[in-house]
């Protein structure tokens, strides 16, 4: 299986047709068709359903697209790391994390390094703890920024001094907005829009479920999300109240939304993690050094 052919396959999927991909790749249509057909024969699976003017992925094709994207991402990352191994430190650093204000502290380090090493480039991936650790394990990320609770036992990590405060986003004109804090009883019987971090299986350690207690299963959770921007739009539309962390959605005086913290207060710790025994590129090694200087106890 050749990397070149994986790129051909992904181009065909992206363009939605063999002809369009062939034009993009500066290949003839028969040549590209043959390459993809040989790939299917090698795998022993049909990847594409060929129609008159377009193609569709088979279920096997959907899985293969994901694997091909991961392989290509790893190849590109490896090539970038080796091309940066010169006297002048340069290269790419891949960071994943959930939505949190703690990214500001990481951004300060990024800015400091960029000022001294302008050839260092950063790539950010947003996702929940499961998304981030999966990409860390596959080598697609160098570092992960995790909001607790998260299993960090198999990683090296640093504790960040910041904490995220949990609460509820709601319209300013709703009755709950008159309260300074939101108590457990306020959340029973109202439609809730919850971050996936808030409803993790309790066996993994769920701070929100622990905070709420034995009636957690009685909550009317109608929607889950992993991007607060999308959740805030649903709140504006009157779908429900969003349980999330503070300072991510626009709740300024000009916004129709407001944030009210939970009472008793619920805070989540934060960690920046990386694989144990990870061999870093020079750029990532320098970034780690700066992280330790700033965040080591």
Short mmCIF file of C-alpha atoms in Angstrom, two decimals:
data_model
loop_
_atom_site.label_atom_id
_atom_site.label_comp_id
_atom_site.label_asym_id
_atom_site.label_seq_id
_atom_site.Cartn_x
_atom_site.Cartn_y
_atom_site.Cartn_z
CA UNK A 1 0.00 0.00 0.00
CA UNK A 2 1.63 3.22 -1.16
CA UNK A 3 1.24 6.63 0.49
CA UNK A 4 0.77 8.13 -2.98
CA UNK A 5 -2.27 5.94 -3.60
CA UNK A 6 -3.75 6.87 -0.22
CA UNK A 7 -3.52 10.50 -1.26
CA UNK A 8 -5.22 9.62 -4.55
CA UNK A 9 -8.04 7.88 -2.71
CA UNK A 10 -8.57 10.83 -0.34
CA UNK A 11 -8.56 13.24 -3.27
CA UNK A 12 -11.29 11.22 -4.98
CA UNK A 13 -13.38 11.24 -1.80
CA UNK A 14 -12.84 14.98 -1.33
CA UNK A 15 -13.74 15.84 -4.94
CA UNK A 16 -16.69 13.45 -5.03
CA UNK A 17 -15.76 12.06 -8.42
CA UNK A 18 -12.91 10.26 -10.16
CA UNK A 19 -12.86 12.82 -12.96
CA UNK A 20 -12.67 15.79 -10.58
CA UNK A 21 -9.90 14.17 -8.58
CA UNK A 22 -7.96 13.26 -11.72
CA UNK A 23 -8.09 16.88 -12.87
CA UNK A 24 -6.95 18.07 -9.45
CA UNK A 25 -4.08 15.56 -9.37
CA UNK A 26 -3.11 16.15 -13.02
CA UNK A 27 -3.71 12.49 -13.85
CA UNK A 28 -5.81 10.87 -16.52
CA UNK A 29 -9.13 9.48 -15.37
CA UNK A 30 -8.28 5.88 -16.41
CA UNK A 31 -4.99 6.05 -14.50
CA UNK A 32 -6.66 7.19 -11.28
CA UNK A 33 -9.46 4.63 -11.66
CA UNK A 34 -6.91 1.85 -12.08
CA UNK A 35 -4.92 2.95 -9.01
CA UNK A 36 -8.01 2.94 -6.80
CA UNK A 37 -9.25 -0.36 -8.21
CA UNK A 38 -5.85 -1.93 -7.47
CA UNK A 39 -6.08 -0.54 -3.92
CA UNK A 40 -9.48 -2.21 -3.50
CA UNK A 41 -8.05 -5.48 -4.80
CA UNK A 42 -5.14 -5.24 -2.39
CA UNK A 43 -7.52 -4.73 0.53
CA UNK A 44 -10.03 -7.26 -0.72
CA UNK A 45 -12.85 -4.75 -0.15
CA UNK A 46 -14.90 -2.39 -2.29
CA UNK A 47 -14.29 1.16 -1.09
CA UNK A 48 -16.27 3.21 -3.59
CA UNK A 49 -19.67 2.93 -5.25
CA UNK A 50 -19.22 4.36 -8.73
CA UNK A 51 -22.21 6.20 -10.19
CA UNK A 52 -22.56 8.11 -13.46
CA UNK A 53 -21.10 11.42 -12.31
CA UNK A 54 -20.11 10.85 -8.69
CA UNK A 55 -18.82 8.33 -6.20
CA UNK A 56 -20.00 7.28 -2.75
CA UNK A 57 -18.17 5.52 0.06
CA UNK A 58 -19.12 2.00 1.06
CA UNK A 59 -19.10 1.25 4.83
CA UNK A 60 -15.62 -0.22 4.31
CA UNK A 61 -14.67 2.96 2.46
CA UNK A 62 -15.78 5.14 5.39
CA UNK A 63 -13.49 3.19 7.73
CA UNK A 64 -10.62 3.24 5.25
CA UNK A 65 -10.96 7.01 4.76
CA UNK A 66 -10.47 7.51 8.51
CA UNK A 67 -7.41 5.25 8.56
CA UNK A 68 -5.96 6.87 5.43
CA UNK A 69 -6.36 10.34 6.96
CA UNK A 70 -4.57 9.19 10.11
CA UNK A 71 -1.73 7.63 8.11
CA UNK A 72 -1.28 10.70 5.92
CA UNK A 73 -1.34 12.98 8.98
CA UNK A 74 1.39 10.88 10.59
CA UNK A 75 3.48 10.87 7.42
CA UNK A 76 3.19 14.65 7.05
CA UNK A 77 4.06 15.15 10.72
CA UNK A 78 7.11 12.87 10.46
CA UNK A 79 8.38 14.59 7.32
CA UNK A 80 7.97 17.99 8.98
CA UNK A 81 9.86 16.84 12.08
CA UNK A 82 12.85 15.56 10.12
CA UNK A 83 12.95 18.55 7.81
CA UNK A 84 13.16 20.78 10.90
CA UNK A 85 16.22 19.05 12.38
CA UNK A 86 18.62 21.85 11.60
CA UNK A 87 20.64 24.34 13.63
CA UNK A 88 17.72 26.75 13.57
CA UNK A 89 14.80 25.24 15.46
CA UNK A 90 11.70 25.05 13.33
CA UNK A 91 8.85 22.67 12.71
CA UNK A 92 5.33 21.89 13.78
CA UNK A 93 3.80 21.35 17.21
CA UNK A 94 0.44 19.59 17.52
CA UNK A 95 -1.74 20.41 20.53
CA UNK A 96 -5.22 19.10 21.34
CA UNK A 97 -7.66 20.04 24.05
CA UNK A 98 -11.14 20.85 25.21
CA UNK A 99 -12.53 24.35 25.30
CA UNK A 100 -11.01 26.08 28.33
CA UNK A 101 -9.65 29.48 29.32
CA UNK A 102 -6.40 27.71 30.30
CA UNK A 103 -5.42 27.78 26.62
CA UNK A 104 -4.47 31.42 27.29
CA UNK A 105 -1.58 30.25 29.47
CA UNK A 106 -0.42 27.89 26.73
CA UNK A 107 -0.85 30.67 24.17
CA UNK A 108 1.59 32.83 26.15
CA UNK A 109 4.27 30.16 25.71
CA UNK A 110 3.43 29.80 22.02
CA UNK A 111 3.80 33.56 21.54
CA UNK A 112 7.12 33.62 23.41
CA UNK A 113 8.55 30.82 21.26
CA UNK A 114 7.24 32.35 18.04
CA UNK A 115 9.03 35.60 18.87
CA UNK A 116 12.36 33.78 19.20
CA UNK A 117 11.74 30.98 16.69
CA UNK A 118 9.45 32.27 13.92
CA UNK A 119 9.72 29.02 11.96
CA UNK A 120 7.81 27.08 14.62
CA UNK A 121 4.18 26.52 13.66
CA UNK A 122 1.29 25.27 15.78
CA UNK A 123 -1.69 23.08 14.93
CA UNK A 124 -4.63 23.03 17.34
CA UNK A 125 -7.22 20.25 17.60
CA UNK A 126 -10.41 20.70 19.62
CA UNK A 127 -12.12 17.73 21.22
CA UNK A 128 -13.10 16.09 24.47
CA UNK A 129 -10.72 14.01 26.60
CA UNK A 130 -11.44 10.82 24.66
CA UNK A 131 -10.81 12.51 21.30
CA UNK A 132 -7.56 14.07 22.49
CA UNK A 133 -6.10 10.98 24.20
CA UNK A 134 -6.96 8.83 21.18
CA UNK A 135 -4.96 11.15 18.93
CA UNK A 136 -2.14 11.32 21.48
CA UNK A 137 -1.92 7.53 21.57
CA UNK A 138 -1.73 7.38 17.77
CA UNK A 139 1.07 9.96 17.68
CA UNK A 140 -1.06 12.57 15.90
CA UNK A 141 -0.68 15.05 18.77
CA UNK A 142 2.37 16.07 20.79
CA UNK A 143 0.46 17.49 23.76
CA UNK A 144 -3.05 17.35 25.14
CA UNK A 145 -4.82 19.85 27.39
CA UNK A 146 -7.31 17.89 29.49
CA UNK A 147 -10.10 19.10 31.75
CA UNK A 148 -10.59 16.87 34.77
CA UNK A 149 -11.92 14.28 35.28
CA UNK A 150 -9.69 12.44 32.81
CA UNK A 151 -7.50 9.35 33.10
CA UNK A 152 -3.92 10.61 32.93
CA UNK A 153 -2.26 7.56 34.49
CA UNK A 154 -0.49 6.50 31.30
CA UNK A 155 0.87 9.97 30.47
CA UNK A 156 3.47 12.35 31.76
CA UNK A 157 1.78 15.57 32.76
CA UNK A 158 1.94 18.98 34.36
CA UNK A 159 -0.77 20.48 36.54
CA UNK A 160 -1.96 23.88 35.38
CA UNK A 161 -2.66 26.47 38.08
CA UNK A 162 -5.96 27.55 36.48
CA UNK A 163 -9.30 25.96 37.25
CA UNK A 164 -12.54 25.96 35.26
CA UNK A 165 -15.74 26.88 37.07
CA UNK A 166 -18.95 25.02 36.16
CA UNK A 167 -22.30 26.71 35.79
CA UNK A 168 -25.28 27.26 33.52
CA UNK A 169 -25.72 29.50 30.47
CA UNK A 170 -29.24 30.89 30.11
CA UNK A 171 -31.16 33.83 28.60
CA UNK A 172 -30.97 36.97 30.71
CA UNK A 173 -34.75 37.29 30.66
CA UNK A 174 -35.48 33.85 32.14
CA UNK A 175 -36.50 33.41 35.82
CA UNK A 176 -33.32 31.52 36.76
CA UNK A 177 -31.22 34.49 35.63
CA UNK A 178 -32.48 36.40 38.67
CA UNK A 179 -30.45 34.06 40.89
CA UNK A 180 -26.77 34.62 41.69
CA UNK A 181 -26.10 30.87 41.85
CA UNK A 182 -27.75 27.73 40.47
CA UNK A 183 -28.59 24.97 42.94
CA UNK A 184 -29.36 21.33 42.27
CA UNK A 185 -33.10 21.83 42.70
CA UNK A 186 -33.07 24.49 39.96
CA UNK A 187 -31.93 21.98 37.34
CA UNK A 188 -34.63 19.37 37.97
CA UNK A 189 -37.50 19.65 35.51
CA UNK A 190 -35.81 22.04 33.06
CA UNK A 191 -34.41 21.02 29.64
CA UNK A 192 -30.62 20.81 29.81
CA UNK A 193 -27.95 21.06 27.12
CA UNK A 194 -24.88 19.39 28.59
CA UNK A 195 -21.27 19.21 27.52
CA UNK A 196 -20.16 15.64 26.98
CA UNK A 197 -17.57 16.22 29.69
CA UNK A 198 -20.45 16.77 32.13
CA UNK A 199 -22.11 13.42 31.43
CA UNK A 200 -19.14 11.07 31.21
CA UNK A 201 -19.91 7.58 32.51
CA UNK A 202 -19.75 7.86 36.27
CA UNK A 203 -17.25 5.02 36.55
CA UNK A 204 -14.66 7.25 34.80
CA UNK A 205 -15.00 9.95 37.45
CA UNK A 206 -17.71 12.51 36.75
CA UNK A 207 -17.45 15.62 38.87
CA UNK A 208 -20.78 17.06 37.73
CA UNK A 209 -22.63 13.80 38.43
CA UNK A 210 -20.93 13.57 41.83
CA UNK A 211 -21.88 17.19 42.54
CA UNK A 212 -25.51 16.55 41.63
CA UNK A 213 -25.79 13.33 43.59
CA UNK A 214 -28.32 10.53 43.55
CA UNK A 215 -30.88 12.36 41.38
CA UNK A 216 -28.48 12.79 38.46
CA UNK A 217 -30.40 10.26 36.36
CA UNK A 218 -33.56 12.36 36.77
CA UNK A 219 -32.09 15.30 34.85
CA UNK A 220 -33.79 16.10 31.55
CA UNK A 221 -30.71 16.17 29.28
CA UNK A 222 -32.10 16.79 25.80
CA UNK A 223 -28.90 17.63 23.91
CA UNK A 224 -25.15 17.10 24.31
CA UNK A 225 -22.34 19.12 22.74
CA UNK A 226 -18.58 19.52 22.56
CA UNK A 227 -18.45 23.12 21.29
CA UNK A 228 -19.88 25.82 23.55
CA UNK A 229 -20.53 28.15 20.61
CA UNK A 230 -23.08 25.70 19.22
CA UNK A 231 -24.62 25.18 22.65
CA UNK A 232 -25.03 28.95 23.17
CA UNK A 233 -26.96 29.23 19.91
CA UNK A 234 -29.33 26.51 21.11
CA UNK A 235 -29.83 28.40 24.37
CA UNK A 236 -30.61 31.56 22.41
CA UNK A 237 -33.14 29.56 20.39
CA UNK A 238 -34.92 28.57 23.60
CA UNK A 239 -34.07 24.86 23.43
CA UNK A 240 -32.72 24.63 26.97
CA UNK A 241 -30.12 25.64 29.53
CA UNK A 242 -26.46 24.79 28.87
CA UNK A 243 -24.36 23.19 31.63
CA UNK A 244 -20.75 24.09 30.87
CA UNK A 245 -17.73 25.98 32.17
CA UNK A 246 -17.39 29.73 32.49
CA UNK A 247 -15.86 32.29 30.10
CA UNK A 248 -16.31 30.31 26.88
CA UNK A 249 -19.60 31.69 25.55
CA UNK A 250 -20.36 35.37 25.01
CA UNK A 251 -22.20 36.46 28.15
CA UNK A 252 -21.14 40.10 28.05
CA UNK A 253 -23.53 42.98 28.75
CA UNK A 254 -24.32 43.13 25.04
CA UNK A 255 -25.27 39.44 24.90
CA UNK A 256 -28.77 38.05 25.50
CA UNK A 257 -27.16 35.27 27.56
CA UNK A 258 -25.71 35.13 31.05
CA UNK A 259 -23.71 32.62 33.12
CA UNK A 260 -24.58 31.59 36.64
CA UNK A 261 -22.16 29.38 38.63
CA UNK A 262 -23.25 26.28 40.48
CA UNK A 263 -23.68 26.32 44.24
CA UNK A 264 -21.90 24.67 45.98
CA UNK A 265 -19.17 25.81 43.58
CA UNK A 266 -17.78 23.15 41.25
CA UNK A 267 -14.29 23.60 39.77
CA UNK A 268 -12.32 21.31 37.46
CA UNK A 269 -8.55 21.02 37.44
CA UNK A 270 -6.50 21.03 34.26
CA UNK A 271 -3.49 19.08 33.02
CA UNK A 272 -1.26 19.26 30.01
CA UNK A 273 -0.19 15.72 29.09
CA UNK A 274 2.09 13.88 26.67
CA UNK A 275 2.97 10.24 26.02
CA UNK A 276 5.50 8.63 28.32
CA UNK A 277 8.89 8.06 26.67
CA UNK A 278 7.79 10.31 23.80
CA UNK A 279 10.58 11.24 21.38
CA UNK A 280 9.88 14.85 20.45
CA UNK A 281 10.96 16.96 17.52
CA UNK A 282 13.37 19.79 18.47
CA UNK A 283 10.47 22.28 18.33
CA UNK A 284 8.24 20.16 20.59
CA UNK A 285 11.16 19.49 22.95
CA UNK A 286 11.72 23.23 23.30
CA UNK A 287 7.99 23.76 23.89
CA UNK A 288 8.02 21.13 26.65
CA UNK A 289 11.01 22.83 28.27
CA UNK A 290 9.07 26.11 28.37
CA UNK A 291 6.00 24.34 29.78
CA UNK A 292 8.06 22.86 32.61
CA UNK A 293 9.68 26.22 33.38
CA UNK A 294 6.27 27.82 33.74
CA UNK A 295 4.17 25.08 35.31
CA UNK A 296 6.47 22.75 37.28
CA UNK A 297 5.80 22.79 41.01
#
